[in-house]
CSV table of C-alpha atoms in Angstrom, one decimal:
chain,number,residue,atom,x,y,z
N,261,ASP,CA,0.0,0.0,0.0
N,262,ILE,CA,1.1,3.6,-0.6
N,263,GLN,CA,1.8,5.5,2.6
N,264,MET,CA,1.0,9.2,2.8
N,265,THR,CA,3.0,11.3,5.3
N,266,GLN,CA,2.1,14.9,6.1
N,267,SER,CA,4.2,17.5,7.8
N,268,PRO,CA,4.0,19.2,10.1
N,269,SER,CA,1.2,17.6,12.1
N,270,SER,CA,0.2,21.0,13.3
N,271,LEU,CA,1.2,24.6,12.9
N,272,SER,CA,0.2,27.9,14.3
N,273,ALA,CA,-0.3,31.0,12.1
N,274,SER,CA,-1.9,34.4,12.2
N,275,VAL,CA,-4.6,35.9,10.0
N,276,GLY,CA,-3.0,37.1,6.8
N,277,ASP,CA,0.0,34.7,7.0
N,278,ARG,CA,1.1,32.6,4.0
N,279,VAL,CA,0.8,28.9,5.2
N,280,THR,CA,2.4,26.0,3.5
N,281,PHE,CA,2.6,22.3,4.4
N,282,THR,CA,3.6,19.1,2.7
N,283,CYS,CA,2.4,15.6,1.8
N,284,GLN,CA,4.8,12.9,0.7
N,285,ALA,CA,3.9,9.6,-0.9
N,286,SER,CA,5.9,6.4,-0.3
N,287,ARG,CA,6.2,6.0,-4.1
N,288,ASP,CA,5.4,7.9,-7.3
N,289,ILE,CA,1.7,8.7,-7.6
N,290,GLY,CA,1.9,11.2,-10.5
N,291,LYS,CA,-0.7,13.9,-9.8
N,292,PHE,CA,-3.3,11.6,-8.4
N,293,LEU,CA,-3.7,13.5,-5.1
N,294,ASN,CA,-6.7,15.1,-3.4
N,295,TRP,CA,-6.7,17.7,-0.5
N,296,TYR,CA,-9.5,17.9,2.0
N,297,GLN,CA,-10.3,20.5,4.7
N,298,GLN,CA,-12.1,19.3,7.9
N,299,LYS,CA,-13.4,21.9,10.3
N,300,PRO,CA,-14.0,20.8,13.9
N,301,GLY,CA,-17.2,18.7,14.3
N,302,LYS,CA,-17.8,18.7,10.5
N,303,ALA,CA,-17.4,16.3,7.6
N,304,PRO,CA,-14.3,16.8,5.4
N,305,LYS,CA,-14.7,18.8,2.3
N,306,LEU,CA,-12.8,18.3,-1.0
N,307,LEU,CA,-10.8,21.3,-1.9
N,308,ILE,CA,-8.3,20.2,-4.6
N,309,TYR,CA,-8.0,17.2,-6.9
N,310,ASP,CA,-5.4,16.1,-9.4
N,311,ALA,CA,-2.9,17.8,-7.0
N,312,SER,CA,-3.6,21.3,-8.2
N,313,ILE,CA,-7.2,21.8,-9.5
N,314,LEU,CA,-9.5,23.7,-7.3
N,315,GLU,CA,-13.0,22.3,-6.8
N,316,THR,CA,-15.8,24.6,-7.9
N,317,GLY,CA,-16.4,27.4,-5.3
N,318,VAL,CA,-13.1,27.0,-3.5
N,319,PRO,CA,-11.4,30.3,-2.8
N,320,SER,CA,-8.4,31.1,-4.9
N,321,ARG,CA,-6.2,31.6,-1.8
N,322,PHE,CA,-5.9,27.8,-1.7
N,323,SER,CA,-3.5,26.1,-4.0
N,324,GLY,CA,-1.7,22.8,-4.5
N,325,ARG,CA,1.4,21.9,-6.3
N,326,GLY,CA,3.6,18.8,-6.9
N,327,SER,CA,3.8,15.5,-8.6
N,328,GLY,CA,5.5,12.2,-8.1
N,329,THR,CA,6.1,11.9,-4.4
N,330,ASP,CA,6.2,15.4,-3.0
N,331,PHE,CA,3.2,17.8,-2.8
N,332,THR,CA,2.5,21.1,-1.1
N,333,PHE,CA,-0.7,22.9,-0.1
N,334,THR,CA,-0.6,26.6,0.4
N,335,ILE,CA,-3.0,29.2,1.8
N,336,SER,CA,-1.8,32.5,0.5
N,337,SER,CA,-3.4,34.6,3.1
N,338,LEU,CA,-4.9,32.8,6.1
N,339,GLN,CA,-8.4,33.7,7.1
N,340,PRO,CA,-10.1,32.8,10.4
N,341,GLU,CA,-12.5,30.4,8.6
N,342,ASP,CA,-9.4,28.4,7.4
N,343,ILE,CA,-8.8,27.0,10.9
N,344,ALA,CA,-9.1,23.3,10.2
N,345,THR,CA,-7.3,20.1,9.7
N,346,TYR,CA,-6.1,19.4,6.1
N,347,TYR,CA,-5.7,15.9,4.7
N,348,CYS,CA,-4.1,14.6,1.5
N,349,GLN,CA,-5.3,11.4,-0.1
N,350,GLN,CA,-3.8,9.4,-3.0
N,351,TYR,CA,-5.7,7.7,-5.8
N,352,ASP,CA,-3.0,6.5,-8.0
N,353,THR,CA,-2.9,2.9,-6.8
N,354,LEU,CA,-6.3,1.6,-5.5
N,355,PRO,CA,-7.3,0.0,-3.3
N,356,PRO,CA,-6.8,1.2,-0.7
N,357,LEU,CA,-7.6,4.9,-0.7
N,358,THR,CA,-5.0,6.2,1.6
N,359,PHE,CA,-5.1,9.4,3.6
N,360,GLY,CA,-2.2,11.3,5.2
N,361,GLY,CA,-2.3,11.8,9.0
N,362,GLY,CA,-3.4,15.4,8.6
N,363,THR,CA,-2.0,18.9,9.3
N,364,ARG,CA,-3.9,21.0,11.9
N,365,VAL,CA,-3.8,24.7,11.2
N,366,GLU,CA,-4.5,26.7,14.3
T,169,GLN,CA,-27.8,19.6,-5.4
T,170,VAL,CA,-26.1,16.5,-4.1
T,171,HIS,CA,-27.0,15.4,-0.7
T,172,LEU,CA,-26.0,12.4,1.5
T,173,VAL,CA,-28.0,12.0,4.7
T,174,GLN,CA,-26.9,9.4,7.2
T,175,SER,CA,-28.8,7.6,10.0
T,176,GLY,CA,-28.5,8.9,13.5
T,177,SER,CA,-26.0,8.1,16.3
T,178,ASP,CA,-26.0,4.6,17.8
T,179,VAL,CA,-24.7,3.0,21.0
T,180,LYS,CA,-23.8,-0.7,20.8
T,181,ARG,CA,-22.4,-3.3,23.1
T,182,PRO,CA,-19.1,-5.1,22.3
T,183,GLY,CA,-19.7,-8.0,20.0
T,184,ALA,CA,-22.9,-6.5,18.5
T,185,SER,CA,-23.4,-5.2,14.9
T,186,VAL,CA,-24.3,-1.8,13.6
T,187,LYS,CA,-25.9,-0.8,10.3
T,188,VAL,CA,-25.5,2.8,9.0
T,189,SER,CA,-27.5,4.1,6.2
T,190,CYS,CA,-26.7,6.8,3.7
T,191,LYS,CA,-29.6,8.2,1.7
T,192,THR,CA,-28.5,10.1,-1.4
T,193,SER,CA,-30.3,12.6,-3.7
T,194,GLY,CA,-29.6,15.1,-6.4
T,195,TYR,CA,-27.7,12.8,-8.8
T,196,THR,CA,-28.0,9.4,-10.5
T,197,PHE,CA,-27.2,7.0,-7.7
T,198,THR,CA,-25.7,4.3,-9.9
T,199,ASP,CA,-23.2,6.6,-11.6
T,200,TYR,CA,-20.8,7.2,-8.6
T,201,TYR,CA,-19.0,4.9,-6.2
T,202,ILE,CA,-19.9,5.3,-2.5
T,203,HIS,CA,-17.0,5.2,0.0
T,204,TRP,CA,-17.2,4.6,3.7
T,205,VAL,CA,-14.6,6.4,5.9
T,206,ARG,CA,-14.3,6.4,9.6
T,207,GLN,CA,-12.7,8.7,12.1
T,208,ALA,CA,-12.0,7.7,15.7
T,209,PRO,CA,-12.1,10.5,18.3
T,210,GLY,CA,-9.2,12.8,17.8
T,211,GLN,CA,-7.8,10.7,15.0
T,212,GLY,CA,-7.4,11.0,11.3
T,213,LEU,CA,-9.5,9.6,8.4
T,214,GLU,CA,-9.5,5.8,7.7
T,215,TRP,CA,-10.9,4.4,4.5
T,216,MET,CA,-13.1,1.3,5.0
T,217,GLY,CA,-14.1,0.4,1.5
T,218,TRP,CA,-16.2,1.3,-1.5
T,219,MET,CA,-19.2,0.0,-3.3
T,220,ASN,CA,-20.2,0.3,-7.0
T,221,PRO,CA,-23.9,1.1,-6.7
T,222,ASP,CA,-24.5,0.0,-10.2
T,223,SER,CA,-23.2,-3.6,-9.9
T,224,GLY,CA,-23.3,-3.8,-6.1
T,225,GLY,CA,-19.6,-4.8,-6.3
T,226,THR,CA,-17.5,-4.0,-3.2
T,227,THR,CA,-13.9,-3.5,-2.3
T,228,TYR,CA,-12.9,-3.5,1.4
T,229,ALA,CA,-9.9,-2.4,3.3
T,230,GLN,CA,-8.0,-5.4,4.4
T,231,LYS,CA,-8.4,-4.4,8.1
T,232,PHE,CA,-12.2,-4.7,7.8
T,233,GLU,CA,-12.6,-7.5,5.2
T,234,ASP,CA,-14.0,-10.1,7.6
T,235,ARG,CA,-16.4,-7.7,9.5
T,236,VAL,CA,-17.8,-5.2,7.0
T,237,THR,CA,-20.5,-5.5,4.4
T,238,MET,CA,-21.6,-2.7,2.1
T,239,THR,CA,-24.9,-2.9,0.3
T,240,ARG,CA,-27.4,-0.7,-1.5
T,241,ASP,CA,-31.0,-0.2,-2.4
T,242,THR,CA,-31.2,1.3,-5.8
T,243,SER,CA,-34.9,2.0,-5.5
T,244,SER,CA,-34.3,4.4,-2.7
T,245,SER,CA,-30.8,5.5,-3.7
T,246,THR,CA,-29.6,4.4,-0.3
T,247,ALA,CA,-26.2,2.8,0.7
T,248,TYR,CA,-25.7,0.8,3.8
T,249,MET,CA,-22.6,-0.2,5.8
T,250,ASP,CA,-22.8,-3.1,8.2
T,251,LEU,CA,-20.0,-3.7,10.8
T,252,THR,CA,-20.1,-6.8,12.9
T,253,ARG,CA,-18.3,-8.0,16.1
T,254,LEU,CA,-17.9,-4.5,17.3
T,255,LYS,CA,-15.1,-3.6,19.7
T,256,SER,CA,-14.5,-0.5,21.8
T,257,ASP,CA,-12.0,0.8,19.3
T,258,ASP,CA,-14.7,0.8,16.6
T,259,THR,CA,-16.1,3.9,18.4
T,260,ALA,CA,-15.9,6.5,15.7
T,261,VAL,CA,-17.8,8.8,13.4
T,262,TYR,CA,-18.6,6.9,10.2
T,263,TYR,CA,-19.0,8.8,7.0
T,264,CYS,CA,-20.4,7.9,3.6
T,265,ALA,CA,-19.1,9.8,0.7
T,266,ARG,CA,-19.9,9.9,-3.1
T,267,ASP,CA,-16.9,9.7,-5.3
T,268,ARG,CA,-15.7,12.8,-7.1
T,269,ARG,CA,-15.8,11.2,-10.5
T,270,LYS,CA,-18.3,9.2,-12.4
T,271,PHE,CA,-17.9,5.4,-12.9
T,272,LEU,CA,-14.4,5.2,-11.3
T,273,PRO,CA,-13.1,5.5,-7.7
T,274,ASN,CA,-10.9,8.6,-7.2
T,275,GLY,CA,-11.8,10.1,-3.9
T,276,CYS,CA,-14.6,11.6,-1.8
T,277,GLY,CA,-16.3,14.5,-3.5
T,278,ASN,CA,-19.5,14.8,-1.4
T,279,TRP,CA,-19.8,13.6,2.2
T,280,GLY,CA,-22.6,12.7,4.5
T,281,GLN,CA,-22.9,14.4,7.9
T,282,GLY,CA,-21.4,11.5,9.7
T,283,THR,CA,-22.8,9.0,12.2
T,284,LEU,CA,-21.4,8.5,15.6
T,285,VAL,CA,-21.2,4.9,16.7
T,286,THR,CA,-20.2,4.3,20.3
T,287,VAL,CA,-19.2,0.9,21.4
T,288,SER,CA,-19.5,0.5,25.2
T,289,SER,CA,-20.5,-2.1,27.7
């Protein structure tokens, strides 16, 4: 199975900050990567698919980059409503669908 | 609009079974895979398996293979997840999710609200 490793596990930032965190796959997954946002007590929400394509309606301050084994997720200017845990998930080699451990932004 | 509405919270004794339902609307039920994902308290997301609602075919995560069954009722556009021989560490929020893409599993595009299952004696 492909393992997904996210770092850091948590970070602290201020409103307006540029925030970046990473996701690493245990082997090449091309661009077959999704990013989700989960706010406390809520279901996750898909933000980005194919590593860099924003889902409809997702603000442009969110972006994703990368291919192969190394990926980054960036919030260009952190807003209060962005406080959440973010998960990556690969879909290159299925099954299983595998998620990273999450990065908590606080 | 796509909606997935799950059944309510449940409390079970160790060794019992639980069945969670996921009623969908707003799209053609048979066109998109349904995933089940769980989240233990304070933990990350764990994929349990998927079901092809058209064929009824399923693929389960190895960890759950001998305890989980995913089924559907196409007449009501509802998916079900049955988990048997419950243990205390099965206490979690269970989510159903519709795949992002038609006809192929890719990931979870639309999610249900989650169902808390508590396993306690």
